[in-house]
Coordinates of C-alpha atoms and ligand atoms in Angstrom, one line a residue:
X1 CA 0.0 0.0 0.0
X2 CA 1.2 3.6 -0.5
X3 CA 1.3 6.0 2.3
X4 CA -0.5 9.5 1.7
X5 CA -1.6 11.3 4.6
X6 CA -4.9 9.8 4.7
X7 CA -3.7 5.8 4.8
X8 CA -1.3 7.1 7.6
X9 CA -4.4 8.6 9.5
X10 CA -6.3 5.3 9.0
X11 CA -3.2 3.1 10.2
X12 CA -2.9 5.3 13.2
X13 CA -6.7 4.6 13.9
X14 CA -6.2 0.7 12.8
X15 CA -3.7 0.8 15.7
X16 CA -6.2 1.5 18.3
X17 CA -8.5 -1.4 17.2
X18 CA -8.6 -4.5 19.6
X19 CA -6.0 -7.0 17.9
X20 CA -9.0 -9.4 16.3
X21 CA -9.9 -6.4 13.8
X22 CA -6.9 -4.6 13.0
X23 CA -4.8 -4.8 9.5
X24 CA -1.4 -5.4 9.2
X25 CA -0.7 -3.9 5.6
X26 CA 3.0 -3.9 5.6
X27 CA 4.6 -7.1 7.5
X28 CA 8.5 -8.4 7.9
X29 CA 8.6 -11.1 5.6
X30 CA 10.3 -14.4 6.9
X31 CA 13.1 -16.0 5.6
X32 CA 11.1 -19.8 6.4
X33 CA 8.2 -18.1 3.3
X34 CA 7.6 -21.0 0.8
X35 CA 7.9 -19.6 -2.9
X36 CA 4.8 -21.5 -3.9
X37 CA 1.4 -20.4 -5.4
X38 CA -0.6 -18.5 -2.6
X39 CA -4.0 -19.6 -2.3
X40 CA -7.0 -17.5 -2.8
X41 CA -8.1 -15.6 0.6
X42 CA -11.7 -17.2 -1.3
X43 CA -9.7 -20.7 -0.6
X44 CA -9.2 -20.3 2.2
X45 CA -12.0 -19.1 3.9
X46 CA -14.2 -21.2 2.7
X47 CA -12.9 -24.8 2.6
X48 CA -12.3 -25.2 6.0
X49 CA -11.8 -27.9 9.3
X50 CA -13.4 -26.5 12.5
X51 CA -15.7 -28.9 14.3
X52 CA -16.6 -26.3 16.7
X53 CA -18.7 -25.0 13.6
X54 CA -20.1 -28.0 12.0
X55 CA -18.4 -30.7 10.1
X56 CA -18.9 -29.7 6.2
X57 CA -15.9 -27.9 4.7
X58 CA -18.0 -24.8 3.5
X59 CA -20.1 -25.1 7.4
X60 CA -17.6 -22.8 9.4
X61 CA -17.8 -20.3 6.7
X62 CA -21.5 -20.5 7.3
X63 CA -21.4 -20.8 11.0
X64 CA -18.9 -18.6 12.6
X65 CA -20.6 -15.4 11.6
X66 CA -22.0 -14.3 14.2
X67 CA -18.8 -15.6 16.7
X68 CA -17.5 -12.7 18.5
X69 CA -13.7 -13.2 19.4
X70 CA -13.5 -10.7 22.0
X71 CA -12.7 -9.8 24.6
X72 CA -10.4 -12.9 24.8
X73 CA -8.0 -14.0 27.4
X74 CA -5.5 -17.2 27.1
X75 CA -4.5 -18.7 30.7
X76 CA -0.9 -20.4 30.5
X77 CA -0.4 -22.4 33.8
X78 CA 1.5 -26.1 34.6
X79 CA 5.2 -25.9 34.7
X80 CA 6.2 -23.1 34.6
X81 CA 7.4 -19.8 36.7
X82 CA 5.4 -16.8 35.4
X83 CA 1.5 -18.2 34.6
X84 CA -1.1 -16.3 34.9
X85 CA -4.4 -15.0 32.6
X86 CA -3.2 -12.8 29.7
X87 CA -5.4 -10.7 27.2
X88 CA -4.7 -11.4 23.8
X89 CA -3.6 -7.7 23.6
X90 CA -0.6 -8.7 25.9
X91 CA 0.8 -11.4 22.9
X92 CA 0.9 -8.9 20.3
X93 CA 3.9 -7.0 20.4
X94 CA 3.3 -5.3 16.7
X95 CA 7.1 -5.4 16.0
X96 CA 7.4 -9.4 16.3
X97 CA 4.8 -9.7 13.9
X98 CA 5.6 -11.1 10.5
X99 CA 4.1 -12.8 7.5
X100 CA 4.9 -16.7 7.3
X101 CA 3.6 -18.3 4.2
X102 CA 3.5 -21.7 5.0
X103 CA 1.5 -25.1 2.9
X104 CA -0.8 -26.4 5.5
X105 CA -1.1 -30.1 4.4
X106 CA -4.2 -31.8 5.9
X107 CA -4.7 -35.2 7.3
X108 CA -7.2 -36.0 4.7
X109 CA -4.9 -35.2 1.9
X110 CA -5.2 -32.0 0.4
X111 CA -3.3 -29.1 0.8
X112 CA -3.5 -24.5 0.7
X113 CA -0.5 -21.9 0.7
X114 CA -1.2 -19.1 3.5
X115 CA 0.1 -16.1 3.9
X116 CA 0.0 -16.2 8.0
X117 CA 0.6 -13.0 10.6
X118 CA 2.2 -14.2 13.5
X119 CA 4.9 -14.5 16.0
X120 CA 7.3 -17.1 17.0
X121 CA 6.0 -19.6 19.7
X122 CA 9.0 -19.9 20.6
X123 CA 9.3 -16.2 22.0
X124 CA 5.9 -16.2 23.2
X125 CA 6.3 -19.3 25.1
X126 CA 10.0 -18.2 27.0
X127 CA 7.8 -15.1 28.5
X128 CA 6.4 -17.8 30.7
X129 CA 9.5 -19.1 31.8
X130 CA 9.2 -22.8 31.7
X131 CA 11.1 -24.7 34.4
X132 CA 12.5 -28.4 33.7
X133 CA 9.4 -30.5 34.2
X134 CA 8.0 -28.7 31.7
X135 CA 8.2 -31.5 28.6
X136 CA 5.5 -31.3 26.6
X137 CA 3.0 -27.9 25.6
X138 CA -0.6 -28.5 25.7
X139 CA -3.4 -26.2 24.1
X140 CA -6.5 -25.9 24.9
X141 CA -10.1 -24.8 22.0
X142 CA -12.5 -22.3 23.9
X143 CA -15.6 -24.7 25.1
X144 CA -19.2 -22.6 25.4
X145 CA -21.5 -24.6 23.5
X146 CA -23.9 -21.3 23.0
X147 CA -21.1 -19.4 20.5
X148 CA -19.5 -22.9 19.2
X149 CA -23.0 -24.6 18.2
X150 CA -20.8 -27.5 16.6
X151 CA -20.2 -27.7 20.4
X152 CA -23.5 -29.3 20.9
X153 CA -22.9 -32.8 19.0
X154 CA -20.5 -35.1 20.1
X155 CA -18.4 -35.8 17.1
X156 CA -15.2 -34.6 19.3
X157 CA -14.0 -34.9 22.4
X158 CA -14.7 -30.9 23.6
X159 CA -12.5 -29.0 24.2
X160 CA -10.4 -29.3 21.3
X161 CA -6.9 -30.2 22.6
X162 CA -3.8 -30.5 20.5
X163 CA 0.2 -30.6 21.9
X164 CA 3.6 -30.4 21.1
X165 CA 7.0 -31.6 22.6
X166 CA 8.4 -28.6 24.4
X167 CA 11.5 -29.1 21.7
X168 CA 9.2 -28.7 19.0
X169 CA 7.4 -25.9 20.3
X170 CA 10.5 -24.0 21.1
X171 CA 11.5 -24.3 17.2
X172 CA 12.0 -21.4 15.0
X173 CA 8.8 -22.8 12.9
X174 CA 5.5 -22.6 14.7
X175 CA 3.6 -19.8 15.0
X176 CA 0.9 -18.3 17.1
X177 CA -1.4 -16.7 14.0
X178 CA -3.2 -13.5 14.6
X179 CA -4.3 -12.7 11.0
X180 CA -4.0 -14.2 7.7
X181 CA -3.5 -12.2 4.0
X182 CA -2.6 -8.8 6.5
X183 CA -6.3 -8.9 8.1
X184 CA -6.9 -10.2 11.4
X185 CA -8.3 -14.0 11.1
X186 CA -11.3 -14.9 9.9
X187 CA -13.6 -16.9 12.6
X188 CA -13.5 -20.0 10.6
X189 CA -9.6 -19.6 10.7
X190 CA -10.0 -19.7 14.3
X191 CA -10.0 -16.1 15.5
X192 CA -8.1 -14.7 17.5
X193 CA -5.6 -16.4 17.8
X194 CA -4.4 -20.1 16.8
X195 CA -1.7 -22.2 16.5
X196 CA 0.5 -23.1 12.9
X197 CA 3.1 -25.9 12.9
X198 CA 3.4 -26.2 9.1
X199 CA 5.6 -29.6 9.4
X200 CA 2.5 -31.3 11.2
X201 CA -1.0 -32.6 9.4
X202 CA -3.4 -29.3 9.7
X203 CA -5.2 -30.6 12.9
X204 CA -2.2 -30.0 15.1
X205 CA -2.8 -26.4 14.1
X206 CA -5.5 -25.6 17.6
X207 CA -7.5 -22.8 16.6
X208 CA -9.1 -20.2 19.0
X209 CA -7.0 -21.0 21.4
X210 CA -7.6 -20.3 25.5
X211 CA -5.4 -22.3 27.4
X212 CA -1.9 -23.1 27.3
X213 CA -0.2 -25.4 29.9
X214 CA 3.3 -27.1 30.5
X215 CA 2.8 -30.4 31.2
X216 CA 5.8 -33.2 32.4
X217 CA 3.4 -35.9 30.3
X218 CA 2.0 -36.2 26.9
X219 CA -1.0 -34.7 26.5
X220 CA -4.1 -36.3 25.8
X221 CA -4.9 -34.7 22.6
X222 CA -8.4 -34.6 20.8
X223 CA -7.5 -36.8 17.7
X224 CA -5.4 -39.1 19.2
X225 CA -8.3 -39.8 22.0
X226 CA -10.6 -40.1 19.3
X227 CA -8.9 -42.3 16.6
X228 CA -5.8 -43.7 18.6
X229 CA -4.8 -45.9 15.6
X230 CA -5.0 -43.2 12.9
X231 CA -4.1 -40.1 14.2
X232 CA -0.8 -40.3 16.4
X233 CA 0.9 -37.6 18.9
X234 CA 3.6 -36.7 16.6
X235 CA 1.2 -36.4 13.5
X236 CA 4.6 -35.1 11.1
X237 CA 4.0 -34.8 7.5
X238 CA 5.3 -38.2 6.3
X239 CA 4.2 -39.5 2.5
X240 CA 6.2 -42.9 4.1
X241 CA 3.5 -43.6 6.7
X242 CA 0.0 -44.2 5.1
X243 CA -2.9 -43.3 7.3
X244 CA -4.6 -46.6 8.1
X245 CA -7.5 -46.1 5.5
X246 CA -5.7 -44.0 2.6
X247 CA -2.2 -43.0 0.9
X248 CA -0.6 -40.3 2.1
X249 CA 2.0 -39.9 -0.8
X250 CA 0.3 -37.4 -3.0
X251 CA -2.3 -34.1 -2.2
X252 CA -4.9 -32.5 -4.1
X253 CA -3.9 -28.5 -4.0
X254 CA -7.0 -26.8 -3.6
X255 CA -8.0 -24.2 -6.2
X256 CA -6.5 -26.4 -8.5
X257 CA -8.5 -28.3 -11.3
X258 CA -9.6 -31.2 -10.6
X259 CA -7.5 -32.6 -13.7
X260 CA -4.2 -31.6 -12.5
X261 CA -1.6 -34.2 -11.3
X262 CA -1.6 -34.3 -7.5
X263 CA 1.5 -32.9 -5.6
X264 CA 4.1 -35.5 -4.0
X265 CA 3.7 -34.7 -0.7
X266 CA 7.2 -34.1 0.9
X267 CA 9.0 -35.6 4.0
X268 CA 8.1 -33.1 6.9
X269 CA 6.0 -30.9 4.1
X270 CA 9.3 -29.8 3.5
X271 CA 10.7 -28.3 6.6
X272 CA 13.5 -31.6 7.1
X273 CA 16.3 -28.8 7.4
X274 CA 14.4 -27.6 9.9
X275 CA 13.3 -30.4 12.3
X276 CA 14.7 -33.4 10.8
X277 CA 17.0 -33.6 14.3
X278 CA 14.0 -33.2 16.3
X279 CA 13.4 -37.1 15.4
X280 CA 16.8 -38.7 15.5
X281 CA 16.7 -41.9 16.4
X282 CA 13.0 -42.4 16.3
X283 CA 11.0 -45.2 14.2
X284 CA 8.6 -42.3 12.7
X285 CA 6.4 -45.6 11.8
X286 CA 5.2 -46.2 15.1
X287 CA 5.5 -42.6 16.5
X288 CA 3.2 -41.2 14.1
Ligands
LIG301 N1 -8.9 -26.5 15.7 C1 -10.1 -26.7 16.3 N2 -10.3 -26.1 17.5 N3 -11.1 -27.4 15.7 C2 -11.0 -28.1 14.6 O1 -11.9 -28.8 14.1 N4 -9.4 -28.6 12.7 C3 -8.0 -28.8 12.4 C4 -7.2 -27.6 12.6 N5 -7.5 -26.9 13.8 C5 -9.7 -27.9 13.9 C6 -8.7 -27.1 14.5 C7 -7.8 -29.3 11.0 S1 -8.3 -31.0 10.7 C8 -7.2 -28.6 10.0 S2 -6.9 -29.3 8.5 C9 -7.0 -27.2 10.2 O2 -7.4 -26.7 11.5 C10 -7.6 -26.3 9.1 O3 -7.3 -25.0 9.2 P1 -8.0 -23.9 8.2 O4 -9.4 -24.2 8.2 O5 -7.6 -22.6 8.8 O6 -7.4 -24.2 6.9

């Protein structure tokens, strides 16, 4: 965007918006942005996973309308030295925010390009100062059944829960995403603020996000609870480990035609310079 006096007036006033409805026009770009096609912000906001809204790709679209993401608070608590209950205002320091673009590659085998705003994980999570029990991050879905109606059939187990090994956590990869396409996030994104760990299946990647914890065991997460067999802990991109009922060697991009070749899927959705060590000496066939 070009700055003229009147754009600068309406950034200064965009800065006084509550974090869930502010524009970020000019971001830091980061060094980890994939080179590859962008999807449509149509794409992206309307082919979407969030139970919490209604199991149909196009239903959170429909259904999160009316969801009001503020005010919001995020309780961080467990192992740690400094918990406490934070406003989402308090994670948003506007100079740590940058745009990632990053392929989310979902479980069911299809795959979007986003351009992400968001901050390191990694810096967000040393605020709290985690002590050395503190093994394993857990995250925690808001639960209130009257603004999440999806809430109100028992296809999950609610709350939505997902985790990461405090290693993988403290990576220079995830990111805690406040906005996508230099907006703040669409509801059915998971407004206001969700988690993106782009060499993970897309269900590691919690939206709306209220809790965060430090834990000494694994947490229980939602999929694993609900499919133990088919949707393991560690849940890393792998086109070598088939989910039990399907391939996962090859993804359908979306906003592609339907008669294009697939895309090989790659090892880690290819991040393996990045967190390839994180798995040393692990069968990656049976931690999943
Ligand atoms: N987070 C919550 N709370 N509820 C969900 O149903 N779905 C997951 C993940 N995060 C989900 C969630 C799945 S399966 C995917 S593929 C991604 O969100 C999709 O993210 P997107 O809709 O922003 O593309």
């Amino acid at each position: 965007m070009q700055r003229t006096a009147a754009t600068g007036l309406l950034l200064a006033a965009d800065a006084m918006l509550p974090a869930w409805a502010r524009r970020w026009p000019e971001l830091k770009q980061s060094p980890y942005n994939t080179s590859d096609k962008i999807n449509s912000f149509e794409d992206i906001t309307t082919y979407n996973n969030f139970y919490e809204f209604g199991t149909g790709k196009k239903d959170p679209h429909k259904n999160a309308t009316e969801f009001n993401p503020a005010p919001w608070t995020i309780t961080v608590e467990g192992e740690c030295d400094k918990p406490g209950v934070f406003d989402l205002e308090d994670f948003i320091t506007p100079g740590a925010l940058e745009e990632r673009i990053y392929r989310l590659r979902c479980v069911e085998g299809w795959s979007m390009v986003i351009p992400w705003v968001g901050f390191s994980l990694a810096d967000m999570l040393k605020k709290f100062e985690p002590n050395s029990k503190a093994k394993y991050v857990e995250f925690t879905t808001l639960l209130d059944k009257s603004r999440m109606p999806g809430q109100k059939r028992r296809v999950l187990h609610w709350p939505y829960v997902e985790g990461l090994r405090i290693d993988e956590a403290m990576n220079e990869l995830p990111i805690m995403a406040v906005g996508l396409y230099g907006e703040a996030l669409p509801n059915q994104n998971g407004a206001p603020i969700r988690l993106v760990v782009p060499w993970k299946y897309g269900f590691k990647s919690i939206k709306s996000i209220v809790k965060i914890r430090f834990t000494e065991t694994q947490p229980q997460t939602t999929w694993n609870k609900t499919g133990p067999t088919e949707y393991g802990f560690y849940s890393n991109v792998n086109p070598t480990v088939d989910h039990p009922r399907w391939s996962q060697k090859k993804e359908r991009v979306i906003g592609e035609a339907f008669w294009k070749p697939k895309r090989e899927t790659q090892m880690f959705n290819g991040y393996g310079e990045q967190v390839a060590h994180l798995y040393n000496g692990m069968d990656l066939k049976k931690y999943f």
